[in-house]
Coordinates of C-alpha atoms and ligand atoms in Angstrom, one line a residue:
X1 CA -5.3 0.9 14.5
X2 CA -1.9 0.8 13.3
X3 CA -0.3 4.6 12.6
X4 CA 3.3 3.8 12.3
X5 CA 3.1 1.1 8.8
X6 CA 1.9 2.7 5.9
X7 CA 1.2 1.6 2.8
X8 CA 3.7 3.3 -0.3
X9 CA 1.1 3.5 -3.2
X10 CA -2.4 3.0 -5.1
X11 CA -2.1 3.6 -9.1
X12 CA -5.3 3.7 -11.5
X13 CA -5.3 3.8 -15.3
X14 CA -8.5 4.8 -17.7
X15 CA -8.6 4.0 -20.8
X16 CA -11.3 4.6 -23.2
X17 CA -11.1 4.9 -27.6
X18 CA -13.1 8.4 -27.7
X19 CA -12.9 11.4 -25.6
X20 CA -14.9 11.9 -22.5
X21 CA -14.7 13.8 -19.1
X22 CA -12.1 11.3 -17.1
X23 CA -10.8 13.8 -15.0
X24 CA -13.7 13.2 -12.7
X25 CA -13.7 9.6 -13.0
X26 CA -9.7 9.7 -11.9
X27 CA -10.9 11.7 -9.0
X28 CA -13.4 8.9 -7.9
X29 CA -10.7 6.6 -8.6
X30 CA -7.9 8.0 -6.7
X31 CA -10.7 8.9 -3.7
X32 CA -11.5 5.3 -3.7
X33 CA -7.7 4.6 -3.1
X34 CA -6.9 7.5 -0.4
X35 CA -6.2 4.9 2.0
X36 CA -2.8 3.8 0.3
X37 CA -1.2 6.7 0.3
X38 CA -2.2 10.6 2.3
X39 CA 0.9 12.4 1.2
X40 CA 0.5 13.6 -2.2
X41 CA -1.2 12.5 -5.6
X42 CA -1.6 13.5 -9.0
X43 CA -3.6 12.7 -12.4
X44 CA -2.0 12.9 -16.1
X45 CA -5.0 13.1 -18.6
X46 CA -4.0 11.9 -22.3
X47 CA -5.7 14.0 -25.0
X48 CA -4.8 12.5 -28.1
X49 CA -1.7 12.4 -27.3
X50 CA -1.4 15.4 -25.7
X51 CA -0.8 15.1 -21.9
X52 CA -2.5 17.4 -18.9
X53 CA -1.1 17.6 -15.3
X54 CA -1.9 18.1 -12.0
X55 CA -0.2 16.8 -9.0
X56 CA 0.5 17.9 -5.9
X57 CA 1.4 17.1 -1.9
X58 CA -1.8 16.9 -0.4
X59 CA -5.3 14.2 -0.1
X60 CA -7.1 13.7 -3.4
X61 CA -9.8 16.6 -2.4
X62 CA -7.2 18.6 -1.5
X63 CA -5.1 19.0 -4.6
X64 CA -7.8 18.4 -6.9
X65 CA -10.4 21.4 -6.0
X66 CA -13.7 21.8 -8.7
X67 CA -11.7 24.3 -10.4
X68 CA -8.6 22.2 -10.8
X69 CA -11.0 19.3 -12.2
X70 CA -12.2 21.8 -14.6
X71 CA -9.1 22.9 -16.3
X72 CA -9.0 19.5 -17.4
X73 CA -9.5 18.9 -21.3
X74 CA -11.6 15.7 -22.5
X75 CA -9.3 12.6 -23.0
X76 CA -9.5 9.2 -23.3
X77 CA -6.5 8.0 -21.1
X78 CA -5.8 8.4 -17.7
X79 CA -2.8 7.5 -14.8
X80 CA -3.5 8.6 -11.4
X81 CA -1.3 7.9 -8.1
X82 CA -1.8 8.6 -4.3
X83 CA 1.3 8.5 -2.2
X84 CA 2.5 7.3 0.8
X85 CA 6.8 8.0 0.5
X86 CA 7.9 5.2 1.2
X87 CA 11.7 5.9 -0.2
X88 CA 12.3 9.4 -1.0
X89 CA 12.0 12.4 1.1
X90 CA 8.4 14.4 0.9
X91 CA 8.5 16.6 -1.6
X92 CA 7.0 17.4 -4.9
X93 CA 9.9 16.1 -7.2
X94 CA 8.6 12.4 -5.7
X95 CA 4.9 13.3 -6.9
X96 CA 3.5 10.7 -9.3
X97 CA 2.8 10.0 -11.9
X98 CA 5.8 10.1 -13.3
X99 CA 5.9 12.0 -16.9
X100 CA 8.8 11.7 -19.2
X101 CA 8.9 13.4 -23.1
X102 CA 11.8 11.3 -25.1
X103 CA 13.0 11.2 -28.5
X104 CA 10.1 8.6 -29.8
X105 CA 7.4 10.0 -27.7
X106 CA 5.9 10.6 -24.2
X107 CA 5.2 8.9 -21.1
X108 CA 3.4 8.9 -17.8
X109 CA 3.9 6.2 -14.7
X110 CA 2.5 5.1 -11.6
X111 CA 4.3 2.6 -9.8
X112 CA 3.2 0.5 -6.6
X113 CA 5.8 -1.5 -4.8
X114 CA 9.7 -0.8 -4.0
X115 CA 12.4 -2.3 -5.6
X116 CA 15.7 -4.7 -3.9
X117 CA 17.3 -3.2 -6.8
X118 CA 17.2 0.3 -7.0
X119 CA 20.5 0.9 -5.6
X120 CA 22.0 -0.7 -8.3
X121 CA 20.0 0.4 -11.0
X122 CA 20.1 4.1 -10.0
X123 CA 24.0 4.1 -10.0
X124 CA 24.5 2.4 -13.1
X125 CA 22.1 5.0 -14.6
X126 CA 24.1 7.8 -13.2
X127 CA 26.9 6.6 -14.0
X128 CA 26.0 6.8 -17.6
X129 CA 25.0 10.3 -16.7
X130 CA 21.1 10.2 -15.7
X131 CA 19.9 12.5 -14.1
X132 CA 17.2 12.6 -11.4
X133 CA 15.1 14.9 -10.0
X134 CA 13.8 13.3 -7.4
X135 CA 14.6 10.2 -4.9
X136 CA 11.8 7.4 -5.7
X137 CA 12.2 4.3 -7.4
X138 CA 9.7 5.5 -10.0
X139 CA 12.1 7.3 -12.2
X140 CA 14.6 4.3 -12.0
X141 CA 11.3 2.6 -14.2
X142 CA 11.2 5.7 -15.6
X143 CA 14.8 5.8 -17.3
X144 CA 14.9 2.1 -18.0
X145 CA 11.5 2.1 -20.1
X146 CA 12.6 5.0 -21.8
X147 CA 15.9 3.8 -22.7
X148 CA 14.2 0.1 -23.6
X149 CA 12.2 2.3 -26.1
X150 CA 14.9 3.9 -27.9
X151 CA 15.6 0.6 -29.2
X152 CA 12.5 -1.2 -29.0
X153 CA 10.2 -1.6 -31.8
X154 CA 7.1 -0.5 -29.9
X155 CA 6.1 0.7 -25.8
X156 CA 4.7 -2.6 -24.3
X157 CA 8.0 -4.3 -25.9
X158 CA 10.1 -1.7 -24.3
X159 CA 8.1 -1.9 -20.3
X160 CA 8.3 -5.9 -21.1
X161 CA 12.3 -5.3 -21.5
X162 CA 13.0 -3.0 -18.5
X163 CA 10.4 -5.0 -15.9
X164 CA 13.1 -7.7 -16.8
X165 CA 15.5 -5.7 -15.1
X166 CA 14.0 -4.7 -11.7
X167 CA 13.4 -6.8 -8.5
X168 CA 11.3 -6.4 -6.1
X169 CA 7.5 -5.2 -5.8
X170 CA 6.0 -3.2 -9.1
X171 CA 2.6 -2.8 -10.1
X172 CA 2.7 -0.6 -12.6
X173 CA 0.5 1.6 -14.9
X174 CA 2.2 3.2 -18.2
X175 CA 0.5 5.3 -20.5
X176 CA 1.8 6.7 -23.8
X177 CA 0.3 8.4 -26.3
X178 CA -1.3 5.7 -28.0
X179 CA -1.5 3.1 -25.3
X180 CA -2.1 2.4 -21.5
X181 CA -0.1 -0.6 -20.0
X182 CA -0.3 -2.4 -16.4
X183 CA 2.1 -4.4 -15.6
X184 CA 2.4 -6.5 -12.3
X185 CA 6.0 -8.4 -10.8
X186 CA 5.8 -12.0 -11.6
X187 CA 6.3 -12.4 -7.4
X188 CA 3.0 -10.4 -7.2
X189 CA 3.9 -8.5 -4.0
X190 CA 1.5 -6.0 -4.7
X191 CA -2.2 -6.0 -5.4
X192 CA -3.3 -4.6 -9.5
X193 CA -6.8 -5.3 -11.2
X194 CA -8.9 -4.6 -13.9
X195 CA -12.5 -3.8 -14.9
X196 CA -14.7 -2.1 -17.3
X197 CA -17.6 0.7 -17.1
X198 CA -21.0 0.0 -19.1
X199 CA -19.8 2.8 -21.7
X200 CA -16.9 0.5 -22.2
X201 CA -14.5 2.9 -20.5
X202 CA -11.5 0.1 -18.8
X203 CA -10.4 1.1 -15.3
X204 CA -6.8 -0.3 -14.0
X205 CA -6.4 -0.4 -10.0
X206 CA -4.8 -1.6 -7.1
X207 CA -8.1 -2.2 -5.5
X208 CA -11.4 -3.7 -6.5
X209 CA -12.8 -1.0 -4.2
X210 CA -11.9 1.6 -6.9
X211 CA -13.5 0.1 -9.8
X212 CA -16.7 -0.1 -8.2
X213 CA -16.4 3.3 -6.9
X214 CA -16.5 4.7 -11.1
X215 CA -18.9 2.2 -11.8
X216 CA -17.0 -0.6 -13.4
X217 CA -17.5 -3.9 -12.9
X218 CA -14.2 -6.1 -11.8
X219 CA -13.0 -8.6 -14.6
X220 CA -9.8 -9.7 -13.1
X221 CA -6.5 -9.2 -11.5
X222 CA -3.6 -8.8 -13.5
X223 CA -2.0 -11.9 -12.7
X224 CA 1.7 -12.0 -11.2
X225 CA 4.5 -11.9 -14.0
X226 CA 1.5 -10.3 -16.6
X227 CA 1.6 -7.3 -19.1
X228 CA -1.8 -6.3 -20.4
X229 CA -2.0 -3.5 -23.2
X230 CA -5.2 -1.6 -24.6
X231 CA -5.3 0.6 -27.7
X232 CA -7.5 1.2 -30.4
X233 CA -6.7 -2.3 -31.6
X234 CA -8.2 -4.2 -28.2
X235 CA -6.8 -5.9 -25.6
X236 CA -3.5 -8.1 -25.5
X237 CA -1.4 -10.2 -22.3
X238 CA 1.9 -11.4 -22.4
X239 CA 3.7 -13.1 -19.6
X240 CA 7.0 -11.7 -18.6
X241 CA 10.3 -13.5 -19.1
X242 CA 11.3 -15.0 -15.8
X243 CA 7.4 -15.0 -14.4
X244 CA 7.9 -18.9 -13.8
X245 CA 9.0 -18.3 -10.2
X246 CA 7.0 -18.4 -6.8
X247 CA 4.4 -16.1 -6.1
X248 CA 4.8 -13.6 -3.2
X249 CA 1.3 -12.2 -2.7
X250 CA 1.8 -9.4 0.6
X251 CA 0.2 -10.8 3.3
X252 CA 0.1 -7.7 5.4
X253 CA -2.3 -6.2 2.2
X254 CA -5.0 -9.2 3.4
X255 CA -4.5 -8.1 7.5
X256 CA -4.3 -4.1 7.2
X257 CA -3.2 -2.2 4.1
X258 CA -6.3 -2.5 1.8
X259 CA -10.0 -2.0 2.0
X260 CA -12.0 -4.7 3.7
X261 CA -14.8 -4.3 0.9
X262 CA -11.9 -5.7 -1.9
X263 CA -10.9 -8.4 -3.2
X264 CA -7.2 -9.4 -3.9
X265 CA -6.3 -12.4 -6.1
X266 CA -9.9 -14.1 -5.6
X267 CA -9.7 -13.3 -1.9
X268 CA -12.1 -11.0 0.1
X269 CA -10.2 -9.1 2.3
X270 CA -12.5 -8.6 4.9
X271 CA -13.1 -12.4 4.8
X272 CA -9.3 -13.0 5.3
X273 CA -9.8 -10.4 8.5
X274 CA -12.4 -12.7 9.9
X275 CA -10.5 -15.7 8.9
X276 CA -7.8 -14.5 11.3
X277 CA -10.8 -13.8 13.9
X278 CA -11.2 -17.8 13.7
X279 CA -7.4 -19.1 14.0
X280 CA -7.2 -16.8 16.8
X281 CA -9.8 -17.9 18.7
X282 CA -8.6 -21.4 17.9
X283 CA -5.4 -21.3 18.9
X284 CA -4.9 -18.1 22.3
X285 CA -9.0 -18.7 23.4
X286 CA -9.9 -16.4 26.5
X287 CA -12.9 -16.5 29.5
X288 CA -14.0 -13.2 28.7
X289 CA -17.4 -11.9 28.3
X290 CA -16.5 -9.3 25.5
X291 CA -15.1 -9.4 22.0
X292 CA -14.2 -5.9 20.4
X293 CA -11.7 -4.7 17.9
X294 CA -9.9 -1.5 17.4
X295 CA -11.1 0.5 14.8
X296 CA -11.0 0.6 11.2
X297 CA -8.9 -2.8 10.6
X298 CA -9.5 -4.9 13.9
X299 CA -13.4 -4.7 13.6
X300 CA -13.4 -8.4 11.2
X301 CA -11.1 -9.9 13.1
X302 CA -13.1 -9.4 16.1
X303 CA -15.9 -10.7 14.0
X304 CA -14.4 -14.0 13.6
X305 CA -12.9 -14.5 16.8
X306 CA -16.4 -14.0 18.4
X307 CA -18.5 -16.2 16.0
X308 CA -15.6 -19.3 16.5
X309 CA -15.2 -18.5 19.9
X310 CA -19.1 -17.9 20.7
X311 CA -18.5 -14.5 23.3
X312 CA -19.9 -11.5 22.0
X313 CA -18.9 -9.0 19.7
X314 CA -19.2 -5.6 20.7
X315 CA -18.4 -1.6 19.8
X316 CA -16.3 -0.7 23.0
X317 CA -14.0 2.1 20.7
X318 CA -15.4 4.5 18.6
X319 CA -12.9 6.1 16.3
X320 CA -13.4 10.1 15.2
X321 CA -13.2 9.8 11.7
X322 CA -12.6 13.7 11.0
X323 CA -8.6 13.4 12.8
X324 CA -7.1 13.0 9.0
X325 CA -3.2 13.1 8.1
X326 CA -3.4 17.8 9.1
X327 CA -4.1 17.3 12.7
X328 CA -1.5 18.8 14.6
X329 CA -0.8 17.2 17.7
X330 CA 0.1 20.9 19.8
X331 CA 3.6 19.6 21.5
X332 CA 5.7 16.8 22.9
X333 CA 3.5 16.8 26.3
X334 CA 0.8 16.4 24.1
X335 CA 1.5 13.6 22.1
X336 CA 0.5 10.8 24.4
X337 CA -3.3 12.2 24.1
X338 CA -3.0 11.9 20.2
X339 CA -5.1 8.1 20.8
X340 CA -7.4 9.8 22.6
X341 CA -8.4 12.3 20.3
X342 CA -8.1 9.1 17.7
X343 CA -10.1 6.2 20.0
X344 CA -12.8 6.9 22.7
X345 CA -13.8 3.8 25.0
X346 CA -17.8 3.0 25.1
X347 CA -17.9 3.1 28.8
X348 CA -21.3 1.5 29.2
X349 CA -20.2 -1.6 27.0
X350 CA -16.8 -2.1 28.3
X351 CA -17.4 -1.2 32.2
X352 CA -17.1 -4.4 34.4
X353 CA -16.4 -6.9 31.5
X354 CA -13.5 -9.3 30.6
X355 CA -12.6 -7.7 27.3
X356 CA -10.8 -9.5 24.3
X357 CA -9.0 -6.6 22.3
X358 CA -8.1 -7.4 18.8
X359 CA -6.0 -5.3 17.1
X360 CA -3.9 -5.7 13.4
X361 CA -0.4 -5.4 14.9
X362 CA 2.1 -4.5 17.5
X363 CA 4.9 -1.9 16.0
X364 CA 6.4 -0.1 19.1
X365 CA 3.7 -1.0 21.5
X366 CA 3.0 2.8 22.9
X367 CA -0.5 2.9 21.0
X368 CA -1.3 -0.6 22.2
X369 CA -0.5 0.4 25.8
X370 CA -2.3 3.6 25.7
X371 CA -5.7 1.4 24.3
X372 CA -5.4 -0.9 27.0
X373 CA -5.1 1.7 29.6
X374 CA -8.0 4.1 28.3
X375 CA -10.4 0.4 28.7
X376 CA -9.3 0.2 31.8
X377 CA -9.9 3.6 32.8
X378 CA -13.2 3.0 31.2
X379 CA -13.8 0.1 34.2
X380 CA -13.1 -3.1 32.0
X381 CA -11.9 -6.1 33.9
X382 CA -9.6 -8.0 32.3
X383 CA -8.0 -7.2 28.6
X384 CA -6.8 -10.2 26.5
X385 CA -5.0 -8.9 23.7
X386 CA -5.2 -10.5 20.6
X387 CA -3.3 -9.7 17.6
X388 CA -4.3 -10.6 14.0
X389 CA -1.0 -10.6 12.5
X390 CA 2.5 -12.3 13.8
X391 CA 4.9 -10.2 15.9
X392 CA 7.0 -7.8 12.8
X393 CA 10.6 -8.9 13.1
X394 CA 11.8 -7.6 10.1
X395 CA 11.6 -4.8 7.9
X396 CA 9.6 -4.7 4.9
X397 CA 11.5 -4.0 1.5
X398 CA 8.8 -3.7 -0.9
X399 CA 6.2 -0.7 -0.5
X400 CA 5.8 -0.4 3.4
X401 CA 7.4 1.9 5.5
X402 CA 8.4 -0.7 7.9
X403 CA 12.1 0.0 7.7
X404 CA 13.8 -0.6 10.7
X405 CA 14.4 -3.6 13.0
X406 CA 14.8 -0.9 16.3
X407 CA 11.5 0.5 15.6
X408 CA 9.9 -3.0 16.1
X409 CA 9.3 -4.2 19.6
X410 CA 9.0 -7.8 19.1
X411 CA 12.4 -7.6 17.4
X412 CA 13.8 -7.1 21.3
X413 CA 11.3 -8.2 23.1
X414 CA 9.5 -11.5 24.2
X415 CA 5.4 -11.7 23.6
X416 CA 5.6 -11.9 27.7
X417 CA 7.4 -8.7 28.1
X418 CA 4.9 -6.9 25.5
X419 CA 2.7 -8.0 27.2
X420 CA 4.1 -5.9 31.0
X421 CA 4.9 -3.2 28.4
X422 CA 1.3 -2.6 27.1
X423 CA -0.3 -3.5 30.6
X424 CA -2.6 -6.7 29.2
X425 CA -3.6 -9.3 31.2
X426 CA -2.8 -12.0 28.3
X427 CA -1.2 -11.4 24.9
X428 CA -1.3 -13.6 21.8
X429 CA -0.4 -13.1 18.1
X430 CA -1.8 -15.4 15.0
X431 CA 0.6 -18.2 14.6
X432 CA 3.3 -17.4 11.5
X433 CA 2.3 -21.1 10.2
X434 CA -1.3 -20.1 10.1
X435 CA -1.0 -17.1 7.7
X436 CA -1.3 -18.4 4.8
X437 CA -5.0 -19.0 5.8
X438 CA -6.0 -16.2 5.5
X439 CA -5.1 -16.1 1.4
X440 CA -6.0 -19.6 0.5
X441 CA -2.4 -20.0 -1.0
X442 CA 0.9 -21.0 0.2
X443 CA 2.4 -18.2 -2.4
X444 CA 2.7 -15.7 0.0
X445 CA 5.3 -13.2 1.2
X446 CA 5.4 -13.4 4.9
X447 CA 9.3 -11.9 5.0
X448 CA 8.1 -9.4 7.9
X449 CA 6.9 -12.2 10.4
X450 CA 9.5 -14.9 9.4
X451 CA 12.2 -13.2 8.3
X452 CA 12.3 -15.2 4.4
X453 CA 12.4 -12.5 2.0
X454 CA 11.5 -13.6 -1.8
X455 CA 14.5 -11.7 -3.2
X456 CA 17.6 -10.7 -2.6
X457 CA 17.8 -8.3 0.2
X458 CA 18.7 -4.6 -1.0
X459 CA 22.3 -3.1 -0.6
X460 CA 20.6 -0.3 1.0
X461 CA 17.0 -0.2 2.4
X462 CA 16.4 2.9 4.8
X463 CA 13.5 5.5 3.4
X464 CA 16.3 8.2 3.0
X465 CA 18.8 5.9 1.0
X466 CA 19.1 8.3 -1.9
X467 CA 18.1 11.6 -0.1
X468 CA 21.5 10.8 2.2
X469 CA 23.5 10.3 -0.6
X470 CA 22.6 13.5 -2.4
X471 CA 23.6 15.3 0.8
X472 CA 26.9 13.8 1.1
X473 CA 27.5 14.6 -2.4
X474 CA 26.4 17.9 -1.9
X475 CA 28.9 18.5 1.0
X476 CA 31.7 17.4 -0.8
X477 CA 31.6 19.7 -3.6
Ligands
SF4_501 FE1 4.0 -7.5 2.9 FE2 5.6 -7.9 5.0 FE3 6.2 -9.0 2.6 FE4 6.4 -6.3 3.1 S1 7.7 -8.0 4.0 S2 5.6 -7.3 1.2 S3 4.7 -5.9 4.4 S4 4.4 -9.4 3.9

């Protein structure tokens, strides 16, 4: 139940040759995708080339009421976005997608991923005399495909030419008037897929989860390093210059960030939970009479661990799914209760039992602590914590919010000394080596846990970077 990591993004893209009602189906789409990002979201509905916006700070049913759905025209094209602000302070200058009018046309962009670029890009850009209205790496893309344009001979040309000058994480969906693009980074840090309704309507997302939840049936994933366009022509791919590199497929997607029920480059995730069940029951085993997980992404873990390790799988938390993102927690005092109000211990199935907790990950360890304490005020015996990730070390550079190494307790800290901290009677993480497991592929970025980042690491990192330098602008003039 981790609350401090949060996922940056989820993009979707429609694209159908007539005219129909996608507002809607963006509104399933985006619902489907809630889970990557609570902060705001937005749809941009292409009518023939004319463009309709709505976007907002806010959850999907928030923002997009039955009236606000109804103001929409038909279209044929789509981009939605939901939000987590990973770089750039929250406000609605960051909303997404991204819309831009230039002197050959229009735009609109939704962007997964952060760049180990931006920095640079964004003061190359102003130097030139950009401007920028908000602080996110999506109107870097933003500038560079519109400036690629002016001199391109056509859109997919122009987002080929500017992909080839960002680093880091990008899944991308552009839209212009004419054409809906996805594009994904040839490391494939972040998770992009396609598939297509009966009524031949194509649906772009970053999960399988959202395609089946408009009724389209998954085709494929755009692979790492691809460009896929659709227009009234068909469908064309072309591979990226410089795609020839080592995949970096997130890792941390598989344990925690996406929905269990989808299915990332071939891979179920809620197989690759269970598959981290297994290695954990291999390698830290427990006597215990009890195997539970904390809800929502510990629950498959805790599957596998109990079928490899033969103890019984049980419900011992129960999770109150109506606490969303508006829950005010009343005051300071108050704030150690927030897990209660979040996780309630099943007395009757914990009371008197050796307990194996699994959980996704360790970030500061005061959640951790307060769930081991609530079992044991709940009368469990013994708690063997059993975490389906590797300690984080490291921050994160591309779409997570883990941005800092003080935040991170194992950065400081020995697995023995979590373990005092959070009150367990053992503690054991899945093995770094192991990880790779749980993808079926080496190609992995694991940069958190090991510290071996696939790029260069960025000048500046921290989610304020450009909000900072604004204000110190600001000051001086
Ligand atoms: Fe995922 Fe960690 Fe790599 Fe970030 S550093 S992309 S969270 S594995």
């Amino acid at each position: 139940m981790n609350n401090m990591i949060h996922e940056e993004c989820g993009v979707l893209g429609i694209f159908r040759k007539d005219a129909g009602p996608l507002a809607r189906l963006a509104y399933d789409g985006l619902f489907a995708l809630q889970h990557r990002g609570q902060e705001s979201c937005g749809i941009v509905l292409n009518d023939d080339g004319l463009f309709y916006s709505h976007k907002d700070l806010g959850l999907v049913g928030e923002v997009f009421s039955k009236d606000v759905l109804k103001r929409f025209p038909q279209g044929n094209m789509a981009v939605g976005h939901v939000r987590y602000g990973t770089t750039g302070a929250l406000n609605r200058a960051n909303c997404q997608p991204v819309e831009v009018n230039h002197q050959k046309g229009k735009l609109a962009i939704a962007h997964n991923g952060n760049l180990s670029n931006a920095w640079e890009l964004r003061n190359a850009l102003e130097m030139r005399g950009a401007i920028f209205h908000g602080t996110s790496d999506t109107e870097i893309i933003a500038y560079l495909i519109t400036q690629e344009r002016l001199r391109c001979r056509d859109i997919e040309t122009a987002v080929a030419a500017a992909a080839g000058r960002l680093e880091g994480a990008f899944s991308l969906v552009v839209m212009s008037a004419a054409k809906m693009i996805a594009v994904r980074d040839p490391h494939g840090f972040r998770p992009l897929c396609y598939g297509m309704r009966p009524d031949h309507t194509y649906v772009i997302a970053s999960e399988s989860c959202a395609l089946e939840s408009v009724g389209a049936r998954f085709i494929r994933d755009v692979a790492p390093g691809e460009l896929i366009v659709w227009d009234n022509d068909g469908i064309r791919c072309q591979v990226l210059p410089g795609s020839d590199i080592r995949r970096s497929r997130c890792i941390f997607e598989y344990i925690y960030f996406a929905r269990p029920d989808s299915v990332i480059d071939g891979i179920s995730v809620h197989e690759a939970r269970k598959q981290a069940g297994r290695i954990l029951a291999e390698t830290s085993p427990a006597e215990a009479d009890l195997v539970i997980g904390v809800p929502d992404s510990g629950l498959d873990a805790a599957l596998g661990y109990s079928a490899a390790s033969r103890i019984p799988y049980g419900i011992g938390l129960i999770k109150n799914k109506y606490i969303g993102r508006t829950f005010i927690v009343p005051g300071q005092d108050e704030r150690m209760n927030a897990v209660h109000l979040k996780l309630n211990p099943v007395k009757n199935a914990v009371n008197g039992k050796r307990i194996i907790l699994i959980d996704d990950s360790i970030v500061r360890g005061t959640t951790s602590g307060q769930i081991v304490s609530m079992l044991r005020a709940a009368g469990a015996k013994e708690i063997h914590m059993r975490i389906s990730s590797p300690p984080f070390l490291h921050p994160c550079y591309y779409g997570t919010d883990i941005d800092s190494e003080d935040n991170l307790i194992a950065n400081h800290h020995t697995v023995d000394q979590i373990k005092e901290i959070i009150g367990a009677d053992s503690l054991a993480y899945l093995p770094v080596e192991r990880l790779y497991q749980l993808s079926g592929t080496e190609e992995i970025c694991d940069a958190c846990f090991s510290g071996n980042y696939p790029t260069q690491k960025p000048v500046h990192s921290s989610k304020e970077r450009f909000d900072r330098r604004l204000s110190e602008r600001y000051n001086k003039e």
